[in-house]
Amino acid sequence: MLSVFNNIAAAVSEHWIAWLVMWGVTLTLIVAAVIDGWKLKVPNWITLPMILAAWVTSLCLYGWAGLGYSLLGTAVGLGLLMPAYAIGGMGAGDVKLLAGVGAWVGVSTTMWAFAISTIAGAVIAVGMVVFRRRWRHHQGQFMAILSEIMVIRNPEVLAANAAERKPRMMLLPYGIPIAIGSIGYFVYMGMLI
Protein backbone atom coordinates (compact mmCIF):
# COMPACT_ATOMS: atom_id res chain seq x y z
CA MET A 1 0.00 0.00 0.00
CA LEU A 2 2.83 2.39 0.84
CA SER A 3 4.44 1.77 -2.57
CA VAL A 4 1.18 2.71 -4.36
CA PHE A 5 1.03 5.93 -2.31
CA ASN A 6 4.67 6.72 -3.19
CA ASN A 7 3.96 6.14 -6.90
CA ILE A 8 0.92 8.43 -6.79
CA ALA A 9 2.90 11.10 -4.90
CA ALA A 10 5.72 10.91 -7.46
CA ALA A 11 3.26 11.23 -10.37
CA VAL A 12 1.55 14.24 -8.77
CA SER A 13 4.93 15.82 -8.03
CA GLU A 14 6.10 15.31 -11.63
CA HIS A 15 2.84 16.81 -12.96
CA TRP A 16 3.33 19.93 -10.82
CA ILE A 17 6.93 20.30 -11.97
CA ALA A 18 5.85 20.05 -15.63
CA TRP A 19 3.04 22.55 -15.00
CA LEU A 20 5.43 25.04 -13.36
CA VAL A 21 7.95 24.65 -16.19
CA MET A 22 5.32 25.27 -18.88
CA TRP A 23 3.97 28.36 -17.09
CA GLY A 24 7.51 29.63 -16.54
CA VAL A 25 8.27 29.25 -20.26
CA THR A 26 4.93 30.86 -21.14
CA LEU A 27 5.54 33.91 -18.93
CA THR A 28 9.08 34.26 -20.28
CA LEU A 29 7.72 34.18 -23.84
CA ILE A 30 5.14 36.85 -23.02
CA VAL A 31 7.77 39.16 -21.49
CA ALA A 32 10.10 38.59 -24.47
CA ALA A 33 7.28 39.31 -26.95
CA VAL A 34 6.31 42.54 -25.19
CA ILE A 35 9.93 43.76 -25.12
CA ASP A 36 10.48 42.73 -28.75
CA GLY A 37 7.33 44.55 -29.82
CA TRP A 38 8.46 47.63 -27.93
CA LYS A 39 12.21 47.71 -28.66
CA LEU A 40 12.56 45.35 -31.68
CA LYS A 41 15.01 43.27 -29.67
CA VAL A 42 14.86 40.20 -27.43
CA PRO A 43 17.53 40.90 -24.80
CA ASN A 44 20.15 38.43 -23.62
CA TRP A 45 19.05 38.92 -20.02
CA ILE A 46 15.93 36.94 -20.97
CA THR A 47 17.27 34.34 -23.39
CA LEU A 48 20.54 33.28 -21.79
CA PRO A 49 19.12 32.64 -18.28
CA MET A 50 16.18 30.84 -19.93
CA ILE A 51 18.56 28.44 -21.68
CA LEU A 52 20.95 27.97 -18.73
CA ALA A 53 18.09 27.40 -16.27
CA ALA A 54 16.67 24.70 -18.55
CA TRP A 55 20.01 22.91 -18.71
CA VAL A 56 20.53 23.03 -14.94
CA THR A 57 16.95 22.01 -14.18
CA SER A 58 17.08 19.13 -16.65
CA LEU A 59 20.35 17.89 -15.20
CA CYS A 60 19.10 18.14 -11.60
CA LEU A 61 15.73 16.50 -12.23
CA TYR A 62 16.60 13.88 -14.85
CA GLY A 63 20.38 13.48 -14.77
CA TRP A 64 22.60 13.31 -17.82
CA ALA A 65 19.78 12.02 -20.01
CA GLY A 66 17.71 15.07 -19.10
CA LEU A 67 20.60 17.38 -19.90
CA GLY A 68 21.08 15.64 -23.25
CA TYR A 69 17.37 16.07 -24.02
CA SER A 70 17.62 19.77 -23.16
CA LEU A 71 20.79 20.29 -25.20
CA LEU A 72 19.21 18.60 -28.22
CA GLY A 73 16.14 20.80 -27.91
CA THR A 74 18.40 23.86 -27.70
CA ALA A 75 20.26 22.80 -30.85
CA VAL A 76 17.01 22.26 -32.75
CA GLY A 77 15.68 25.66 -31.66
CA LEU A 78 18.90 27.30 -32.83
CA GLY A 79 19.02 25.32 -36.04
CA LEU A 80 15.49 26.16 -37.13
CA LEU A 81 16.06 29.92 -37.14
CA MET A 82 19.81 30.10 -37.78
CA PRO A 83 19.47 30.15 -41.61
CA ALA A 84 17.23 33.23 -41.42
CA TYR A 85 19.66 34.88 -39.00
CA ALA A 86 22.66 34.02 -41.19
CA ILE A 87 21.24 35.94 -44.15
CA GLY A 88 20.16 38.93 -42.06
CA GLY A 89 16.47 38.10 -41.95
CA MET A 90 16.18 37.77 -38.19
CA GLY A 91 17.80 38.98 -35.00
CA ALA A 92 19.98 36.84 -32.75
CA GLY A 93 17.57 37.33 -29.84
CA ASP A 94 14.78 35.64 -31.76
CA VAL A 95 17.03 32.67 -32.50
CA LYS A 96 18.06 32.39 -28.83
CA LEU A 97 14.42 32.67 -27.73
CA LEU A 98 13.44 29.61 -29.78
CA ALA A 99 16.56 27.85 -28.48
CA GLY A 100 15.30 28.60 -24.96
CA VAL A 101 11.95 27.06 -25.81
CA GLY A 102 13.79 24.00 -27.14
CA ALA A 103 15.91 23.76 -24.01
CA TRP A 104 12.78 23.48 -21.88
CA VAL A 105 10.38 21.46 -24.03
CA GLY A 106 12.55 19.31 -26.30
CA VAL A 107 12.68 18.59 -30.00
CA SER A 108 9.14 17.65 -30.99
CA THR A 109 7.36 20.47 -29.17
CA THR A 110 9.93 22.97 -30.45
CA MET A 111 9.37 21.89 -34.03
CA TRP A 112 5.60 22.26 -33.68
CA ALA A 113 6.01 25.63 -31.96
CA PHE A 114 8.28 26.73 -34.81
CA ALA A 115 5.76 25.62 -37.46
CA ILE A 116 2.90 27.50 -35.80
CA SER A 117 5.18 30.51 -35.21
CA THR A 118 5.99 30.59 -38.91
CA ILE A 119 2.30 30.70 -39.79
CA ALA A 120 1.63 33.35 -37.13
CA GLY A 121 4.58 35.40 -38.42
CA ALA A 122 3.32 35.23 -41.99
CA VAL A 123 -0.18 36.32 -40.97
CA ILE A 124 1.18 39.19 -38.87
CA ALA A 125 3.54 40.30 -41.66
CA VAL A 126 0.77 40.33 -44.26
CA GLY A 127 -1.49 42.15 -41.80
CA MET A 128 1.19 44.80 -41.18
CA VAL A 129 1.66 45.38 -44.89
CA VAL A 130 -2.07 45.55 -45.63
CA PHE A 131 -2.75 47.82 -42.62
CA ARG A 132 -0.07 50.27 -43.74
CA ARG A 133 -1.16 50.02 -47.40
CA ARG A 134 2.36 49.29 -48.61
CA TRP A 135 1.59 46.09 -50.52
CA ARG A 136 3.41 46.95 -53.78
CA HIS A 137 6.51 48.23 -52.00
CA HIS A 138 6.84 45.11 -49.83
CA GLN A 139 5.89 42.76 -52.64
CA GLY A 140 8.82 44.18 -54.64
CA GLN A 141 11.15 43.82 -51.65
CA PHE A 142 9.99 40.25 -51.07
CA MET A 143 10.62 39.31 -54.69
CA ALA A 144 14.07 40.97 -54.59
CA ILE A 145 14.99 39.09 -51.40
CA LEU A 146 13.73 35.79 -52.82
CA SER A 147 15.71 36.38 -56.02
CA GLU A 148 18.86 37.21 -54.05
CA ILE A 149 18.52 34.03 -51.99
CA MET A 150 18.12 31.93 -55.14
CA VAL A 151 20.94 33.61 -57.09
CA ILE A 152 23.57 34.81 -54.61
CA ARG A 153 23.49 31.97 -52.05
CA ASN A 154 26.38 33.50 -50.08
CA PRO A 155 25.14 34.17 -46.52
CA GLU A 156 27.63 36.99 -45.95
CA VAL A 157 26.55 38.85 -49.08
CA LEU A 158 22.89 38.21 -48.29
CA ALA A 159 23.39 39.53 -44.73
CA ALA A 160 25.12 42.66 -46.07
CA ASN A 161 22.27 43.24 -48.53
CA ALA A 162 19.74 42.78 -45.73
CA ALA A 163 21.58 45.27 -43.51
CA GLU A 164 21.60 47.82 -46.34
CA ARG A 165 17.87 47.28 -46.98
CA LYS A 166 16.83 47.24 -43.29
CA PRO A 167 16.14 51.01 -42.87
CA ARG A 168 13.59 50.86 -45.72
CA MET A 169 11.78 47.78 -44.45
CA MET A 170 8.94 47.29 -42.04
CA LEU A 171 10.40 45.05 -39.34
CA LEU A 172 8.48 42.21 -37.70
CA PRO A 173 9.45 41.65 -34.05
CA TYR A 174 9.64 37.87 -34.39
CA GLY A 175 9.50 37.29 -30.64
CA ILE A 176 5.77 37.90 -30.97
CA PRO A 177 5.12 35.06 -33.46
CA ILE A 178 7.41 32.78 -31.43
CA ALA A 179 5.32 33.49 -28.33
CA ILE A 180 2.03 33.06 -30.20
CA GLY A 181 3.13 29.82 -31.87
CA SER A 182 4.68 28.29 -28.76
CA ILE A 183 1.93 29.25 -26.34
CA GLY A 184 -0.74 28.32 -28.87
CA TYR A 185 0.76 24.86 -29.19
CA PHE A 186 1.07 24.53 -25.39
CA VAL A 187 -2.63 25.37 -25.03
CA TYR A 188 -3.68 23.08 -27.88
CA MET A 189 -1.78 20.17 -26.33
CA GLY A 190 -3.15 20.86 -22.83
CA MET A 191 0.33 21.53 -21.46
CA LEU A 192 -0.78 24.54 -19.37
CA ILE A 193 -3.50 22.70 -17.47
CSV table of N, CA and C in Angstrom, one decimal, residues 54-72:
chain,number,residue,atom,x,y,z
A,54,ALA,N,17.2,26.0,-18.0
A,54,ALA,CA,16.7,24.7,-18.6
A,54,ALA,C,17.7,23.6,-18.4
A,55,TRP,N,19.0,23.9,-18.8
A,55,TRP,CA,20.0,22.9,-18.7
A,55,TRP,C,20.2,22.4,-17.3
A,56,VAL,N,20.3,23.4,-16.3
A,56,VAL,CA,20.5,23.0,-14.9
A,56,VAL,C,19.4,22.2,-14.4
A,57,THR,N,18.1,22.7,-14.7
A,57,THR,CA,17.0,22.0,-14.2
A,57,THR,C,16.9,20.6,-14.7
A,58,SER,N,17.1,20.5,-16.0
A,58,SER,CA,17.1,19.1,-16.7
A,58,SER,C,18.1,18.2,-16.1
A,59,LEU,N,19.3,18.7,-15.8
A,59,LEU,CA,20.3,17.9,-15.2
A,59,LEU,C,20.0,17.5,-13.8
A,60,CYS,N,19.5,18.4,-13.0
A,60,CYS,CA,19.1,18.1,-11.6
A,60,CYS,C,17.9,17.2,-11.5
A,61,LEU,N,16.9,17.3,-12.3
A,61,LEU,CA,15.7,16.5,-12.2
A,61,LEU,C,15.9,15.1,-12.9
A,62,TYR,N,16.6,15.1,-14.1
A,62,TYR,CA,16.6,13.9,-14.8
A,62,TYR,C,18.0,13.4,-15.2
A,63,GLY,N,19.0,14.0,-14.6
A,63,GLY,CA,20.4,13.5,-14.8
A,63,GLY,C,20.9,13.8,-16.1
A,64,TRP,N,21.9,13.0,-16.5
A,64,TRP,CA,22.6,13.3,-17.8
A,64,TRP,C,21.7,13.1,-19.0
A,65,ALA,N,20.7,12.2,-18.9
A,65,ALA,CA,19.8,12.0,-20.0
A,65,ALA,C,18.9,13.3,-20.2
A,66,GLY,N,18.5,13.8,-19.1
A,66,GLY,CA,17.7,15.1,-19.1
A,66,GLY,C,18.5,16.2,-19.7
A,67,LEU,N,19.8,16.3,-19.3
A,67,LEU,CA,20.6,17.4,-19.9
A,67,LEU,C,20.8,17.2,-21.4
A,68,GLY,N,21.0,15.9,-21.8
A,68,GLY,CA,21.1,15.6,-23.2
A,68,GLY,C,19.8,16.0,-24.0
A,69,TYR,N,18.7,15.7,-23.4
A,69,TYR,CA,17.4,16.1,-24.0
A,69,TYR,C,17.3,17.6,-24.2
A,70,SER,N,17.7,18.3,-23.1
A,70,SER,CA,17.6,19.8,-23.2
A,70,SER,C,18.6,20.4,-24.2
A,71,LEU,N,19.8,19.8,-24.2
A,71,LEU,CA,20.8,20.3,-25.2
A,71,LEU,C,20.3,20.0,-26.6
A,72,LEU,N,19.7,18.9,-26.9
A,72,LEU,CA,19.2,18.6,-28.2
A,72,LEU,C,18.1,19.6,-28.6
